[in-house]
mmCIF file of C-alpha atoms and ligand atoms in Angstrom:
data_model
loop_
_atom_site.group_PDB
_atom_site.id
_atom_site.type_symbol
_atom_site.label_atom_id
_atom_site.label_comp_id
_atom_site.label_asym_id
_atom_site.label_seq_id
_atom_site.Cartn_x
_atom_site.Cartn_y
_atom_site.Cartn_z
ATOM 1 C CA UNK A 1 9.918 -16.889 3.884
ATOM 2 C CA UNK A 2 10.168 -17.528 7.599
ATOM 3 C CA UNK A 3 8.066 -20.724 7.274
ATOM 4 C CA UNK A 4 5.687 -18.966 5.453
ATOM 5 C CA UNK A 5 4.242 -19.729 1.906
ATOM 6 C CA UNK A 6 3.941 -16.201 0.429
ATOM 7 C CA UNK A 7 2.351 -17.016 -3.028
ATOM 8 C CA UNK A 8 0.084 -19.138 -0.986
ATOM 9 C CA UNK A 9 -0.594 -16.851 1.425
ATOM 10 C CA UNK A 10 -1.019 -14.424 -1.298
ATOM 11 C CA UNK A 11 -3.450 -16.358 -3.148
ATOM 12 C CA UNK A 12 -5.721 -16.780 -0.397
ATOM 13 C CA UNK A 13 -5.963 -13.058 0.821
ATOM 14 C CA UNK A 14 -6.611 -12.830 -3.058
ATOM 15 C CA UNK A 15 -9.459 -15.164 -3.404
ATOM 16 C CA UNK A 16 -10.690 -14.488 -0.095
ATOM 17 C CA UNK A 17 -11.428 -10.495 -1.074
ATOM 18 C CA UNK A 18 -12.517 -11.043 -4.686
ATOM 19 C CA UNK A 19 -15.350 -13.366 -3.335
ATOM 20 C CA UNK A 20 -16.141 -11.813 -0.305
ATOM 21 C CA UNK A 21 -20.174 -11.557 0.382
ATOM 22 C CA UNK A 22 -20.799 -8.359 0.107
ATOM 23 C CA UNK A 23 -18.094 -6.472 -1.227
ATOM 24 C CA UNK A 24 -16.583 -6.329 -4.694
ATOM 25 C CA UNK A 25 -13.621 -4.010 -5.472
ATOM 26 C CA UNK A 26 -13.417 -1.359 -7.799
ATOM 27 C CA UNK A 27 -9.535 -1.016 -7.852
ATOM 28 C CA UNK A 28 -6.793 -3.001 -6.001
ATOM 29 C CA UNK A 29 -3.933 -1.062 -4.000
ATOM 30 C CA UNK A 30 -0.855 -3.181 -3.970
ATOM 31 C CA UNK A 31 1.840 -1.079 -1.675
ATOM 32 C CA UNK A 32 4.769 -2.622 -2.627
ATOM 33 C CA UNK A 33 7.348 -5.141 -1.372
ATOM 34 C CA UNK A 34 5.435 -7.235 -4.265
ATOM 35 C CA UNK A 35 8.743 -9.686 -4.521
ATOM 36 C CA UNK A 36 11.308 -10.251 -1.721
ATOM 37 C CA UNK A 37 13.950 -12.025 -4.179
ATOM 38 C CA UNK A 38 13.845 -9.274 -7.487
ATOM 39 C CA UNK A 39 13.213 -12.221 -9.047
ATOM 40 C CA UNK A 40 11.545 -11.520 -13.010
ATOM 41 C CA UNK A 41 9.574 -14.756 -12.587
ATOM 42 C CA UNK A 42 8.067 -13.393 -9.082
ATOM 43 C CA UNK A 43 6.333 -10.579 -10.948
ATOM 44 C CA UNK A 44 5.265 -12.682 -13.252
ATOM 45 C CA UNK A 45 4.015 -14.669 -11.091
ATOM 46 C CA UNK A 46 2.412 -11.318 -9.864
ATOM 47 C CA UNK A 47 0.771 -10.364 -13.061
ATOM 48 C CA UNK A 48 -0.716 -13.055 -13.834
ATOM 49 C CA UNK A 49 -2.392 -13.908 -10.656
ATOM 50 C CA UNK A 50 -4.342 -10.457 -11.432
ATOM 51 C CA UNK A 51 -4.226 -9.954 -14.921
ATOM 52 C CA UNK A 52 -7.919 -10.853 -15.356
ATOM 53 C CA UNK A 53 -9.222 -9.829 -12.234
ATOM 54 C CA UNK A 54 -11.426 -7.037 -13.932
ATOM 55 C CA UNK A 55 -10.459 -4.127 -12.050
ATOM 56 C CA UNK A 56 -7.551 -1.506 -12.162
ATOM 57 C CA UNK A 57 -4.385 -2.778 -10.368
ATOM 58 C CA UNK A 58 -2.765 0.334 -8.764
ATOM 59 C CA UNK A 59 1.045 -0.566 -7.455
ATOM 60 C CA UNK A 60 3.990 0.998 -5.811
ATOM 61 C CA UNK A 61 7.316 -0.404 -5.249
ATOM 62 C CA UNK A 62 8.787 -1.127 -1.347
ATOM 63 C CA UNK A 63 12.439 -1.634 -0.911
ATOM 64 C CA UNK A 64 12.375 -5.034 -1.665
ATOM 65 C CA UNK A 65 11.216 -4.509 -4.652
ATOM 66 C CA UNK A 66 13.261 -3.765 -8.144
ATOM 67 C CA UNK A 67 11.456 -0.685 -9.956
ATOM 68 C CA UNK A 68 12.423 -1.404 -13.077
ATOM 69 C CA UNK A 69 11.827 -4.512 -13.535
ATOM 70 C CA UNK A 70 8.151 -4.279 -11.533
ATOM 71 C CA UNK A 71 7.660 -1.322 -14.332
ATOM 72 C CA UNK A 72 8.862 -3.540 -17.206
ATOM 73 C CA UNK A 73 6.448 -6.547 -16.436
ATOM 74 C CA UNK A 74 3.427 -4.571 -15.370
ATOM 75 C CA UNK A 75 3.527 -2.364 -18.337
ATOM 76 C CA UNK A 76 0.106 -2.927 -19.361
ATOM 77 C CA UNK A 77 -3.429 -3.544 -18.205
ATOM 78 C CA UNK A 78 -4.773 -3.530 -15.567
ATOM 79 C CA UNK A 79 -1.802 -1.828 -13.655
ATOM 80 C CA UNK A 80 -1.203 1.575 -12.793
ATOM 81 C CA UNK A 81 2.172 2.006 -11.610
ATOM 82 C CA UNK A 82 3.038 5.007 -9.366
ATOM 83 C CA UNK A 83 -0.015 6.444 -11.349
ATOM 84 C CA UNK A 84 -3.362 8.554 -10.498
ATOM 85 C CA UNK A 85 -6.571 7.393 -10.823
ATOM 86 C CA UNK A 86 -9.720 9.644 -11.117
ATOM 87 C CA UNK A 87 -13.218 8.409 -9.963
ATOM 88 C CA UNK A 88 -16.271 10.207 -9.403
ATOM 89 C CA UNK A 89 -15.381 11.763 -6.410
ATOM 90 C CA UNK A 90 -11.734 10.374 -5.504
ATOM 91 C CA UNK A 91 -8.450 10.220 -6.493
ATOM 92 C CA UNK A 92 -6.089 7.787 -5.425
ATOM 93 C CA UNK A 93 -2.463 8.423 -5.945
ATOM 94 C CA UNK A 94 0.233 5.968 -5.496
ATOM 95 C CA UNK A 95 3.689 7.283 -4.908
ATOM 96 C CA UNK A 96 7.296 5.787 -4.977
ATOM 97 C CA UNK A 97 9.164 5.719 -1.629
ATOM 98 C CA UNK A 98 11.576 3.299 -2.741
ATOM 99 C CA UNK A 99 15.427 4.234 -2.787
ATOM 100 C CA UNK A 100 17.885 2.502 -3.594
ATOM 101 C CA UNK A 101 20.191 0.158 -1.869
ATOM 102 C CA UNK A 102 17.847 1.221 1.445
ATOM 103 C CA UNK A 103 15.072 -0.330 3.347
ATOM 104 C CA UNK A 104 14.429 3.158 4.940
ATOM 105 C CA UNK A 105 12.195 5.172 2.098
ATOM 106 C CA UNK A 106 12.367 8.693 0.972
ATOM 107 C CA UNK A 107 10.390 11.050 -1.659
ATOM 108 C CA UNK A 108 12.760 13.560 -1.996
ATOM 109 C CA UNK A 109 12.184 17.181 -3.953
ATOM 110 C CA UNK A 110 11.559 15.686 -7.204
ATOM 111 C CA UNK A 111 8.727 13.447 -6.509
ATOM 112 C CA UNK A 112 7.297 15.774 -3.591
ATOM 113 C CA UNK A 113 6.838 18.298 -6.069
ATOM 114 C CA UNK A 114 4.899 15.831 -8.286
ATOM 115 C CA UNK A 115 2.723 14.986 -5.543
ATOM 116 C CA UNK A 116 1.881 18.548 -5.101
ATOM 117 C CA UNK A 117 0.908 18.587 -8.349
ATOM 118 C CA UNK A 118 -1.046 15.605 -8.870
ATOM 119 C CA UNK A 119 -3.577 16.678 -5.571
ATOM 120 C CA UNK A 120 -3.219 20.580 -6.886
ATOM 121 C CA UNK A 121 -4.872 18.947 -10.180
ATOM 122 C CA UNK A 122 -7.419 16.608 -8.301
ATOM 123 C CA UNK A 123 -8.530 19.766 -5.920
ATOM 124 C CA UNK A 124 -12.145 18.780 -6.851
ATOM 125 C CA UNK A 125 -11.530 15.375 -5.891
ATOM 126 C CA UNK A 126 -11.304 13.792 -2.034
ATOM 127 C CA UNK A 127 -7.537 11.904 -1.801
ATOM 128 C CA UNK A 128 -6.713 8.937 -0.906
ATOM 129 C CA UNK A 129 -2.411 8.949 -0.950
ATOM 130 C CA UNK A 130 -0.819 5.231 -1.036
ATOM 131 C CA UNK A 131 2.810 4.933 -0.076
ATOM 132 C CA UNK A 132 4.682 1.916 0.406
ATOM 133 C CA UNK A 133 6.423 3.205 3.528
ATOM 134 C CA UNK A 134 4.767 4.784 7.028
ATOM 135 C CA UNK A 135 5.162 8.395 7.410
ATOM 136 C CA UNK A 136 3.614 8.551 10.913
ATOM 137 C CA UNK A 137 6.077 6.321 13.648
ATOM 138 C CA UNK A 138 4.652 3.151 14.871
ATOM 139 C CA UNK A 139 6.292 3.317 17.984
ATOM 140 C CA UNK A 140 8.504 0.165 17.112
ATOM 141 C CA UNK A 141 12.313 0.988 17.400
ATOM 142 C CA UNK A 142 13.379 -0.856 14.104
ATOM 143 C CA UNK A 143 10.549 -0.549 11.904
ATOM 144 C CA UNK A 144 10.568 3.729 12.921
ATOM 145 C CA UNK A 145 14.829 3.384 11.679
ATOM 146 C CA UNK A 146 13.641 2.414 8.247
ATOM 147 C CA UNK A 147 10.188 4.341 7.840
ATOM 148 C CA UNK A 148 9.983 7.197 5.573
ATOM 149 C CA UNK A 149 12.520 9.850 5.764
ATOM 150 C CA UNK A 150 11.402 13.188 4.375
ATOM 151 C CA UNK A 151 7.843 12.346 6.397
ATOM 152 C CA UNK A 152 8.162 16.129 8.523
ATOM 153 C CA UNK A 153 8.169 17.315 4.082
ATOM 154 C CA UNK A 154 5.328 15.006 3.138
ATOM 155 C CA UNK A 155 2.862 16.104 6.250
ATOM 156 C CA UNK A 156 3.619 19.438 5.618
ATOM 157 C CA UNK A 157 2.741 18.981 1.813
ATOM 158 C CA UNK A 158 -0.334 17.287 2.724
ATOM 159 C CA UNK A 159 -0.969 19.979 5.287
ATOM 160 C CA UNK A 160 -0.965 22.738 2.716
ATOM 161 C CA UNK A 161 -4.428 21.195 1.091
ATOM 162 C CA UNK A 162 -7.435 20.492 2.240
ATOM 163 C CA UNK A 163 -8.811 17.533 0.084
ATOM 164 C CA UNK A 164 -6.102 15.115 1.013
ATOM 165 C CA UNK A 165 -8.652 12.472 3.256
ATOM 166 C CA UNK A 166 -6.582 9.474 3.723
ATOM 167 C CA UNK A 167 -2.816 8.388 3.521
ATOM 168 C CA UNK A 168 -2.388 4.403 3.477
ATOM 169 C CA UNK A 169 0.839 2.227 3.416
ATOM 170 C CA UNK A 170 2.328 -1.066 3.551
ATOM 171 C CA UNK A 171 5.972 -1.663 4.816
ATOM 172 C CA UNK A 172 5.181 -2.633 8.736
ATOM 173 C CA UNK A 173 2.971 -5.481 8.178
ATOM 174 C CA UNK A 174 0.454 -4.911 10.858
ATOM 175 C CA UNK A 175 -2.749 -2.848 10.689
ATOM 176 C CA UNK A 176 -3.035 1.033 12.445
ATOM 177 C CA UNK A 177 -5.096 3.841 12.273
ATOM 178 C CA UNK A 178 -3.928 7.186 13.336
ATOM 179 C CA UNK A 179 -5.493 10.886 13.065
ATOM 180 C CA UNK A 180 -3.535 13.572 12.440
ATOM 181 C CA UNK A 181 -4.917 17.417 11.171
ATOM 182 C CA UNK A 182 -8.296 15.683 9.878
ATOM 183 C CA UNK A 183 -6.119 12.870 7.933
ATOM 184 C CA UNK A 184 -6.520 9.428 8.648
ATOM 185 C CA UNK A 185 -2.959 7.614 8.577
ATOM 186 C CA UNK A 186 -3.181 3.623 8.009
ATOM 187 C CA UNK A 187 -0.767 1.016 7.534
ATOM 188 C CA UNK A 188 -2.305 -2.738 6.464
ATOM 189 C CA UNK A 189 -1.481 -6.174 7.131
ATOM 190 C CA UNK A 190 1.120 -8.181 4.681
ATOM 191 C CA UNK A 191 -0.431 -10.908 3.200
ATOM 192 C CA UNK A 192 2.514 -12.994 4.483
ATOM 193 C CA UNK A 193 3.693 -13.236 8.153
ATOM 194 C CA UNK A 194 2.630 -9.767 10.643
ATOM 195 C CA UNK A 195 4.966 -7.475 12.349
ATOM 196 C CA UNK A 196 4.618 -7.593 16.328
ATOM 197 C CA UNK A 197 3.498 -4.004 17.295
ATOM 198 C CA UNK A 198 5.322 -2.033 19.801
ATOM 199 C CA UNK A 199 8.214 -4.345 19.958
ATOM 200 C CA UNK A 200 11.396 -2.591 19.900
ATOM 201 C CA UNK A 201 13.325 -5.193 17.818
ATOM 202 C CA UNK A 202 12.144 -7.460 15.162
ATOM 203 C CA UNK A 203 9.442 -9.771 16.411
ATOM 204 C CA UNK A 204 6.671 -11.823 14.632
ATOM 205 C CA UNK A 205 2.642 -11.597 15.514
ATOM 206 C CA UNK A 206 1.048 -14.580 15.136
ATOM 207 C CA UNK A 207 -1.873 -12.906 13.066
ATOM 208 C CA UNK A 208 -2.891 -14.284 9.883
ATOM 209 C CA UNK A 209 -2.522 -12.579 6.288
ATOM 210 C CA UNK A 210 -5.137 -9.887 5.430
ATOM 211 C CA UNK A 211 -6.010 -6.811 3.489
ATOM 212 C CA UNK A 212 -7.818 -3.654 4.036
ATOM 213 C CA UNK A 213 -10.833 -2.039 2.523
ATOM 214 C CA UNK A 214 -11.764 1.103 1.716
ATOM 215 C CA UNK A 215 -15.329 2.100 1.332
ATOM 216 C CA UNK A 216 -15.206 5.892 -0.280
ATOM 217 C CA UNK A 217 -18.365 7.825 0.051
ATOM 218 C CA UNK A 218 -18.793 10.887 -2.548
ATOM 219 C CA UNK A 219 -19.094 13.641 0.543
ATOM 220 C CA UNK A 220 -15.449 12.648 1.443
ATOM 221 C CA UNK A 221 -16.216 10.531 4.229
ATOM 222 C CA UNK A 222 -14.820 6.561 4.299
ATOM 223 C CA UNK A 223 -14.950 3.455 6.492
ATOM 224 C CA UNK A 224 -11.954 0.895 6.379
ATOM 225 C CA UNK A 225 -11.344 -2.432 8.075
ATOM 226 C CA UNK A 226 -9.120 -4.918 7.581
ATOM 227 C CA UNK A 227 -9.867 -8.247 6.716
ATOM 228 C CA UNK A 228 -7.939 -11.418 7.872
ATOM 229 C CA UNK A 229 -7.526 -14.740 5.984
ATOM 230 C CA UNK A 230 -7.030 -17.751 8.007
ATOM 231 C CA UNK A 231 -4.620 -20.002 5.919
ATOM 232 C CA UNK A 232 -2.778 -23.614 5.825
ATOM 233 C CA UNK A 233 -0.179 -21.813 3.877
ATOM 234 C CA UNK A 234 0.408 -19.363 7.385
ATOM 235 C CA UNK A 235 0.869 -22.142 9.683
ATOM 236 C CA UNK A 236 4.042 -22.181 10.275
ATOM 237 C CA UNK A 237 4.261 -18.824 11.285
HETATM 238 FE FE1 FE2 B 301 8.987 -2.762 3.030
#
């Protein structure tokens, strides 16, 4: 896509995370926009480039994505679609923006009000909420057109508890970090070609593929950076 080699690309944020010195995951946030062509054989692809990685897989479909089908091949182990997982002392919860026929993203009342659930039923439990599209503006004319629509509903939602730590998305390819009422609002780097911040219309960065970490202490506190992967496959970009 755009001279880039996304399964390539892919692969090396991939390898370059799961043998990173000092870290090891215990779960793997995928925010969506997993396939640009709704292909079958692209989620294949997809599953079985983490099928044995050893830890849970938890997913959420963009608007590129097909829901369905993304359901239908990652029905099993280790993904968690649009699912909650417990640890010891977090939740994370991955929620569907996707809507259909749209690159913009919405929730809506019906999957707000499951939210609200899920973090009224975690209220022992520090949150960590992962959305495929950015509910805070990046200040980027075309990428704030198609951001998340009901975002004034989901900050109030999140406003009305006091466990919610940590809201993270994909969607703008480009890493932030932005406070807002003691939540921490991040977006993360694709791990094809990045978004040029600020720019009013659509505009590559010449920054490599990456991924973000999450370290989640048990008090409720957390670190994150993002990591970047130099690659051949990126090159071109
Ligand atoms: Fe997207």
């Amino acid at each position: 896509m755009r001279g880039v080699r996304t399964y390539e690309t892919y692969m090396a944020v991939l390898e370059a995370s799961l043998s990173h010195p000092t870290r090891k995951p215990d779960v793997i946030v995928v925010t969506g926009d997993v396939v640009q062509d709704e292909s079958r054989e692209g989620y294949e692809h997809f599953r079985d480039s983490l099928a044995d990685c050893g830890v849970p897989v938890l997913i959420t479909s963009g608007n590129h994505d097909d829901p369905l089908m993304m359901s239908e091949v990652l029905h099993s182990s280790p993904f968690e679609v649009d699912r909650c997982l417990r640890f010891d002392h977090w939740s994370l919860i991955a929620v569907s923006t996707h809507l259909l026929g749209e690159d913009a993203g919405g929730l809506g009342e019906r999957r707000l009000a499951s939210l609200r659930r899920s973090i009224a039923e975690h209220a022992d439990q520090h949150i960590l909420l992962c959305l495929h599209h950015h509910p805070i503006p990046m200040g980027s004319v075309w990428l704030d057109a198609v951001a998340l629509r009901d975002s004034a509903e989901l900050l109030q939602l999140i406003d009305g508890f006091d466990n919610v730590r940590a809201v993270t998305c994909g969607h703008v390819h480009q890493a932030s970090e932005r406070d807002r009422n003691a939540v921490t609002y991040f977006t993360t780097p694709s791990t094809c070609s990045q978004f040029l911040p600020g720019s009013d219309g659509f505009a590559l960065d010449s920054r490599p593929p990456g991924c973000r970490w999450f370290e989640l202490f048990a008090d409720g506190r957390f670190e994150s950076e993002v990591q970047w992967v130099e690659t051949s496959g990126h090159a071109a970009a």
